[in-house]
Short mmCIF file of C-alpha atoms in Angstrom, two decimals:
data_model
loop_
_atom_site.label_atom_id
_atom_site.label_comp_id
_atom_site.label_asym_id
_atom_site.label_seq_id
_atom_site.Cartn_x
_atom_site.Cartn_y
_atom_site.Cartn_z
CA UNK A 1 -11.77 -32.52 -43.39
CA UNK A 2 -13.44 -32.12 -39.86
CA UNK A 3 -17.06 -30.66 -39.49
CA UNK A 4 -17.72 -28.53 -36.52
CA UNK A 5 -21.25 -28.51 -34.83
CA UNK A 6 -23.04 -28.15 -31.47
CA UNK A 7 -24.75 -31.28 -29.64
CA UNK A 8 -28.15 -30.41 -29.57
CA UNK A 9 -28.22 -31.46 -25.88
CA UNK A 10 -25.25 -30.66 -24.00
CA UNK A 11 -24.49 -27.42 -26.28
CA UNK A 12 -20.65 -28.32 -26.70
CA UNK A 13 -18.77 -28.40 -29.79
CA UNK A 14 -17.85 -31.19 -31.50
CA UNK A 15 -15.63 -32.40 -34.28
CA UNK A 16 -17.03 -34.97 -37.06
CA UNK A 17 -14.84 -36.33 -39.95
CA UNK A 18 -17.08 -34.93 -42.94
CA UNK A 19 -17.96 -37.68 -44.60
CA UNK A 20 -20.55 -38.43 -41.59
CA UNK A 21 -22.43 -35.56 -43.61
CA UNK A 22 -26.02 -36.03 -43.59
CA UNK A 23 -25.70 -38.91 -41.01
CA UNK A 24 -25.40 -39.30 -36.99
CA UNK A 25 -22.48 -39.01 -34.81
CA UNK A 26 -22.85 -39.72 -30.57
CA UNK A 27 -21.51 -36.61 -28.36
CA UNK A 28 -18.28 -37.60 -26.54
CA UNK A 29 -19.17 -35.29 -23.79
CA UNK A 30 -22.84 -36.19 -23.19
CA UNK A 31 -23.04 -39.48 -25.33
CA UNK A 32 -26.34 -37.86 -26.57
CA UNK A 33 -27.21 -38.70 -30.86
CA UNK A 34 -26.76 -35.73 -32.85
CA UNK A 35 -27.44 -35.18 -36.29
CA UNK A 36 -24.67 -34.21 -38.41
CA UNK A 37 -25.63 -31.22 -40.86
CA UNK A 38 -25.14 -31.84 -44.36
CA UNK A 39 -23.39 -28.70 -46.02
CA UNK A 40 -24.52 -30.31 -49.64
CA UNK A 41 -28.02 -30.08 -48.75
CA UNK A 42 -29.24 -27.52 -51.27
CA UNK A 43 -32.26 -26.90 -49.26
CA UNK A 44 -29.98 -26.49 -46.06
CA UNK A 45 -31.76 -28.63 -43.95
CA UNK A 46 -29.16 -29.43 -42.17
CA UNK A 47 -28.94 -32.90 -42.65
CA UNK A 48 -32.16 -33.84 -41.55
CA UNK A 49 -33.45 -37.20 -42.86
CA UNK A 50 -36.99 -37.43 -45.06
CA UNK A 51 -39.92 -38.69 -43.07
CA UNK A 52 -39.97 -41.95 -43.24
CA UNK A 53 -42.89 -43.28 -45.68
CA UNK A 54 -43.76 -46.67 -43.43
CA UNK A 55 -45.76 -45.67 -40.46
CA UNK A 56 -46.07 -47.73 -37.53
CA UNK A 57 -48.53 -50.23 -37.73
CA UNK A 58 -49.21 -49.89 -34.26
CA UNK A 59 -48.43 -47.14 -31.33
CA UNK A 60 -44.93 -47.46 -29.85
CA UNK A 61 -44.04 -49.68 -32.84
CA UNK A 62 -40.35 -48.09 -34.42
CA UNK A 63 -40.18 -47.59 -38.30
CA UNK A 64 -37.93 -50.19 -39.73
CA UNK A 65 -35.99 -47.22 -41.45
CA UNK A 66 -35.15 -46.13 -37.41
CA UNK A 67 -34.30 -49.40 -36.40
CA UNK A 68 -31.99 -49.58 -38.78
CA UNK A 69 -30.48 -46.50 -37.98
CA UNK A 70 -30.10 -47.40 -34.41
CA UNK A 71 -29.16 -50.67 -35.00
CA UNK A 72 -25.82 -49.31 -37.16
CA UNK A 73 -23.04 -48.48 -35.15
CA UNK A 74 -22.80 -44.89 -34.58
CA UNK A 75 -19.37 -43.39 -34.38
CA UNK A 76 -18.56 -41.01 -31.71
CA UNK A 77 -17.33 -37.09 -32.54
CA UNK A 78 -14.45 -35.88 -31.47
CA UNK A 79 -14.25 -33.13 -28.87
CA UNK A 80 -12.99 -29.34 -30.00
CA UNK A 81 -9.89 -28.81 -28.82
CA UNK A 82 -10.91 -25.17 -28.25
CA UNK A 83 -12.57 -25.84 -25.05
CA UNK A 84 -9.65 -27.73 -23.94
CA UNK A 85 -6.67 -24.96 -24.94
CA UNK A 86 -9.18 -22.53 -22.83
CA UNK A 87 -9.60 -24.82 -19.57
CA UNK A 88 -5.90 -24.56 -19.70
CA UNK A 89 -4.93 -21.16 -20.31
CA UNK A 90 -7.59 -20.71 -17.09
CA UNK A 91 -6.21 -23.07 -14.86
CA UNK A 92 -2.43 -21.28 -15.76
CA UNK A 93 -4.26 -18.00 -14.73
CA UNK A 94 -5.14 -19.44 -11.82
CA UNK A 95 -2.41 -20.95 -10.86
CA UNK A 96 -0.24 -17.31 -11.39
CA UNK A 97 -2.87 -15.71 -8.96
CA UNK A 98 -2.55 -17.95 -6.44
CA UNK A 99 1.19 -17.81 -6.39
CA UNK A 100 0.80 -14.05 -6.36
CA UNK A 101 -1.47 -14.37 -3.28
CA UNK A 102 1.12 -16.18 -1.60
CA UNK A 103 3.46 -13.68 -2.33
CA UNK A 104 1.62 -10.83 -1.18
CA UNK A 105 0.58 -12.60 1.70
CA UNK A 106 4.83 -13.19 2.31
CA UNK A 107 4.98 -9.60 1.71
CA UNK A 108 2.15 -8.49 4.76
CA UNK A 109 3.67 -10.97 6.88
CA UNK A 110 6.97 -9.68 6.51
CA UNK A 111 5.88 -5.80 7.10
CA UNK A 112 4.06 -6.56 10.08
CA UNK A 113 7.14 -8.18 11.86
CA UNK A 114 9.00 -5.25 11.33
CA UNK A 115 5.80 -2.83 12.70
CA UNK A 116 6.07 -5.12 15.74
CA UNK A 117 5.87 -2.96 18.48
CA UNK A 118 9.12 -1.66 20.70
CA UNK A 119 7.97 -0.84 24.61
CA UNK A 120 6.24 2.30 24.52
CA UNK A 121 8.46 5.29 26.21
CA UNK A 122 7.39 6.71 29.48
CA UNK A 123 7.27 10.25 29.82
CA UNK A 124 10.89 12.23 29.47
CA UNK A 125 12.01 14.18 32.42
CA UNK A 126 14.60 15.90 30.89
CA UNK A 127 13.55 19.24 30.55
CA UNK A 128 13.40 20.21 27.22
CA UNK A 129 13.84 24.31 27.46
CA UNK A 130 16.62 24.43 29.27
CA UNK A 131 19.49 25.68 27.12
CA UNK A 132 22.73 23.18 26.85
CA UNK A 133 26.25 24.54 26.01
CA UNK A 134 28.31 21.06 26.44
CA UNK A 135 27.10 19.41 22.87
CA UNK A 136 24.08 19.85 20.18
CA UNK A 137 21.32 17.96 21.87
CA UNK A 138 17.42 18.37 21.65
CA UNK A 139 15.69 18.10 24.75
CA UNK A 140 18.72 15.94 25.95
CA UNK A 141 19.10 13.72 23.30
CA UNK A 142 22.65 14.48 21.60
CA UNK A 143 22.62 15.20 17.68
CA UNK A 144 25.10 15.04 14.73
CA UNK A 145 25.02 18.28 12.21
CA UNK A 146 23.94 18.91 9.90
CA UNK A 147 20.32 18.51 11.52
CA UNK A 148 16.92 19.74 10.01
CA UNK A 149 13.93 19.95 12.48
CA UNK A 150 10.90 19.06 10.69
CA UNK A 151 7.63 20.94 12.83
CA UNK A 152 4.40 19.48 12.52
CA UNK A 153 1.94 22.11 11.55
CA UNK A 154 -1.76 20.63 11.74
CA UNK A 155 -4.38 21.26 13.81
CA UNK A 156 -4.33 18.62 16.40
CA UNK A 157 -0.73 20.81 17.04
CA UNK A 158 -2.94 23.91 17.63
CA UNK A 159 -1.70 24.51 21.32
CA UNK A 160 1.54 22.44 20.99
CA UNK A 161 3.43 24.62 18.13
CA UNK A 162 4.78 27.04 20.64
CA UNK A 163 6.18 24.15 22.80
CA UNK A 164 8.07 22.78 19.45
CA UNK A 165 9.14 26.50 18.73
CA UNK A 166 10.98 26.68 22.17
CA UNK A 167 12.46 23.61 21.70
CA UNK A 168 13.43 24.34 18.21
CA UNK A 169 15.31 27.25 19.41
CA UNK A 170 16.80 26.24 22.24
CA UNK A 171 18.64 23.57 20.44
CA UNK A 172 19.69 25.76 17.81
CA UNK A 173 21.44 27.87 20.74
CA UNK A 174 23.36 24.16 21.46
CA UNK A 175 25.18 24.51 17.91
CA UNK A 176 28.43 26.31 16.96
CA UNK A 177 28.45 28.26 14.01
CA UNK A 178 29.86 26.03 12.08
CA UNK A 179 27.55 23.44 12.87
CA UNK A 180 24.81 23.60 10.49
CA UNK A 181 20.61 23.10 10.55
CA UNK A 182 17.57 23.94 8.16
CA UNK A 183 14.16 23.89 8.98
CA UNK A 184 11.13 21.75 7.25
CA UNK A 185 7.63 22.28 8.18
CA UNK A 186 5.02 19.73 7.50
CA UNK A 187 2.05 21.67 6.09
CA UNK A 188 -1.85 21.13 4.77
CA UNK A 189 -1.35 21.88 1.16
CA UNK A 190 2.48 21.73 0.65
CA UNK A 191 5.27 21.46 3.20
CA UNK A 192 7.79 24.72 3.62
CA UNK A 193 11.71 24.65 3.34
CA UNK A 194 13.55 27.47 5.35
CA UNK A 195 14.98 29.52 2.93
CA UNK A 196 18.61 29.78 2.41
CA UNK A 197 19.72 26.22 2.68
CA UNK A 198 21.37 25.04 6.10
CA UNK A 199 22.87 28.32 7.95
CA UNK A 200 24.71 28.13 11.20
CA UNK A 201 23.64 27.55 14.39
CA UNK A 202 24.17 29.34 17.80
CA UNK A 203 22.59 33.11 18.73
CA UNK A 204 22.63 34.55 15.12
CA UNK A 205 21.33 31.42 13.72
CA UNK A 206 18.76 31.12 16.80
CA UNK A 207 17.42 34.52 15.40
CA UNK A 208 16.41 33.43 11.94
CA UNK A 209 15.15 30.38 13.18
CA UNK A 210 12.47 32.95 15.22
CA UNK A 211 11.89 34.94 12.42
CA UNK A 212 11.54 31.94 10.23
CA UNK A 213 8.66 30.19 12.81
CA UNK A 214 7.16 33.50 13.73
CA UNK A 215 4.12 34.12 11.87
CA UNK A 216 3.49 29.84 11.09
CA UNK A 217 -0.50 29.02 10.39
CA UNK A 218 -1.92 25.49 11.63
CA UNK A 219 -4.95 24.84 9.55
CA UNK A 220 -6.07 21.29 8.34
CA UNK A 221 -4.12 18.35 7.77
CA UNK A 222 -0.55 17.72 6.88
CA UNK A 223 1.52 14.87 5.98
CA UNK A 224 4.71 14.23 8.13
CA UNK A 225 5.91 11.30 5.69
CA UNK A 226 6.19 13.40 3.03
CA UNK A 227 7.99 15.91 5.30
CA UNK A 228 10.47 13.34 6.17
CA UNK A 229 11.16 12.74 2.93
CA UNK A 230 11.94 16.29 2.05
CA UNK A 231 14.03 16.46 4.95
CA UNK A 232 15.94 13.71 3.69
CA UNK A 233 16.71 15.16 0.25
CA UNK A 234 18.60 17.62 2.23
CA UNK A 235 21.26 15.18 3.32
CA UNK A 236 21.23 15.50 7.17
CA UNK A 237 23.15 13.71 9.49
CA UNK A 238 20.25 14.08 11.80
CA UNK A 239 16.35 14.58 11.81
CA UNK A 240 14.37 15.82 14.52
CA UNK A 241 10.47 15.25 14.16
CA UNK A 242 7.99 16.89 16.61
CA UNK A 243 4.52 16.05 16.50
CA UNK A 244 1.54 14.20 18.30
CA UNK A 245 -0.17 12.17 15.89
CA UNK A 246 0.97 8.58 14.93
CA UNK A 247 3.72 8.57 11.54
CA UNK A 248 2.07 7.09 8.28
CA UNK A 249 4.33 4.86 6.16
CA UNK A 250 7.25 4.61 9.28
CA UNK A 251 8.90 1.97 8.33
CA UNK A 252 9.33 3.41 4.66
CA UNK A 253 10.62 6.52 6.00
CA UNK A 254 13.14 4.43 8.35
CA UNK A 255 14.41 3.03 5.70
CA UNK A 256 14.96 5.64 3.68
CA UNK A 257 16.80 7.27 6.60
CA UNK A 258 19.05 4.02 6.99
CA UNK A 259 20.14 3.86 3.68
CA UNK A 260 21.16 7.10 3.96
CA UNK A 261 22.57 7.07 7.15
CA UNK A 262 20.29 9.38 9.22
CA UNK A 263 18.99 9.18 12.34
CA UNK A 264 15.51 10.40 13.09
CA UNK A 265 14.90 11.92 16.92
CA UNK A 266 11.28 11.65 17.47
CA UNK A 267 9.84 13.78 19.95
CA UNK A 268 5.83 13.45 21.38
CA UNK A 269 3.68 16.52 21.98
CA UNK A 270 1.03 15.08 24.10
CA UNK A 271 0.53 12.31 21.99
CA UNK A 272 -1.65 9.40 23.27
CA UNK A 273 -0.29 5.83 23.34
CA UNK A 274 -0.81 4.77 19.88
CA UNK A 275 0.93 8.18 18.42
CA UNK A 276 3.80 7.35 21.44
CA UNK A 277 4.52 3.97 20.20
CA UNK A 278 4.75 5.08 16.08
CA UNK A 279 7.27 8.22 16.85
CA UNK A 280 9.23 5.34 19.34
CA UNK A 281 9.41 3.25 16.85
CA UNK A 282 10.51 5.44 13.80
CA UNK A 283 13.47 6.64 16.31
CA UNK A 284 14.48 3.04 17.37
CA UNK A 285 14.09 1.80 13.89
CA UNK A 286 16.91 4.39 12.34
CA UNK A 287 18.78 4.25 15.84
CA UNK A 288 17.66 7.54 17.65
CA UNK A 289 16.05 7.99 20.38
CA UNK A 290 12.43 9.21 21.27
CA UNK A 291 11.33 11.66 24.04
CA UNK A 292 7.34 12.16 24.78
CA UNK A 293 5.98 14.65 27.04
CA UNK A 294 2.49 15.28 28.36
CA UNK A 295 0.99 18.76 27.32
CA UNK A 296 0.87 19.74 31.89
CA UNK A 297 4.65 18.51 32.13
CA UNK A 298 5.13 21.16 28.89
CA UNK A 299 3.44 23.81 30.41
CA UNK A 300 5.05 22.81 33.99
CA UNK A 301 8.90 22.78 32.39
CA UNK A 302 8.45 25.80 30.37
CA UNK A 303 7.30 27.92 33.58
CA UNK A 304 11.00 26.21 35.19
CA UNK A 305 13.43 27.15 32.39
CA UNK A 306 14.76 30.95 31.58
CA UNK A 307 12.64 32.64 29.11
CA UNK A 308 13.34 33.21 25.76
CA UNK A 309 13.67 36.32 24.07
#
């Protein structure tokens, strides 16, 4: 049966056969002598060895009792295998979180390549509020029903809204009845489905869309993602975003609109470049297109086209 103690130098355990009781052993870590406790010592002194009753006859002279000792051949302990299991599981540990880094790392690579920037649009000169009876389009860009039109409500959109109204309209005018749209806006607290489901488009459908946008608050913050993705619970053939800020989590929400087959026109309010190139994007990536106008070419078209009621 082993005996386990502690090397009084190096502080590691060590493993001694038991009949070494009361006797030496040498560290196989630090080669240091240790004195192995002896568990039958009724006093407990750990195996400590009586004085020894020669003295040196002289300074620096060894007892003959300690020569003796040292002159025996000491064996050597055995190291715990504790430490050993543990160096293991550690190194295993660190092994797994390396491997994870280099997954991760995989990962980031991977999702940049796909963020890598298309050229950023110049500024549409389609007028956007002039009303089209040939097809459903969106300040010229042609659509598929059913369509939801997903507003962006914040604050930066505080002189913009109108501009996104008009449009909003005067695409609904493009649709036949039977061709279908809903409205989503993206709001500070929570965003807000038109009631009703999808409801046809054209005149009568125009009208509830006006009603519907009339009395709409932009306070705060809001979250277009999130937007997006209630948008595409609806099951839309097409998506049409306005806003001027950049899109978080685009690539996500492309996606999304891939696997389910929807295309997402983006459209720019006086965004600057950075917003510009994240709304191009999102439309390339789910294979729309993107229109961006300046707030003075807004204010310039809308003067051009026919008013709206």
């Amino acid at each position: 049966m082993a005996i386990k103690i502690r090397c009084s130098d190096c502080r590691k355990k060590i493993s001694i056969d038991e009949a070494f009781a009361g006797s030496m052993c040498r560290c196989p870590y630090c080669k240091a002598i240790v004195l192995v406790s002896d568990k039958t010592d009724p006093l407990g002194r750990g195996g400590r060895p009586d004085a020894p009753s020669d003295r040196p006859a002289e300074p620096g002279k060894a007892p003959a009792a300690v020569e003796a000792v040292a002159a025996e051949e000491i064996p050597t302990a055995d190291p715990v295998r504790f430490q050993g299991i543990v160096t293991i599981i550690l190194l295993g540990l660190l092994v797994v979180m390396v491997a994870a880094a280099v997954v991760l790392f995989v990962r980031l690579m991977s999702t940049g390549s796909n963020q890598e920037p298309f050229d950023e649009p110049a500024e549409t000169q389609v007028n956007p509020f002039v009303p089209s009876t040939a097809e459903p389009v969106v300040a010229g860009v042609s659509m598929a029903p059913p369509i939801v039109y997903v507003l962006d409500t914040s604050s930066s959109m505080l002189e913009l809204f109108d501009f996104a109204v008009a449009m909003t309209r005067i695409s609904i005018r493009s649709l036949e009845a039977g061709q279908e749209y809903s409205i989503v806006l993206a709001a500070a607290r929570s965003n807000k489905v038109m009631p009703g489901g999808y409801i046809g488009g054209g005149e009568s459908g125009e009208a509830v869309a006006k009603e519907f946008l009339a009395n709409v608050r932009r306070l705060g913050a809001s979250d277009i993602s999130q937007a997006l993705s209630v948008a595409l619970e609806q099951k839309p053939k097409t998506i049409v975003l306005y806003a001027r800020k950049p899109v978080d989590d685009a690539i996500k929400v492309a996606r999304q609109a891939n696997s389910a087959g929807v295309k997402i026109i983006t459209v720019t309010l006086d965004g600057d470049a950075h917003a510009r190139q994240s709304m191009a994007n999102l439309a390339k990536a789910t294979g729309a297109k993107s229109q961006a106008y300046s707030f003075s070419r807004l204010q310039s078209e809308i003067q051009d086209a026919p008013p709206l009621e």
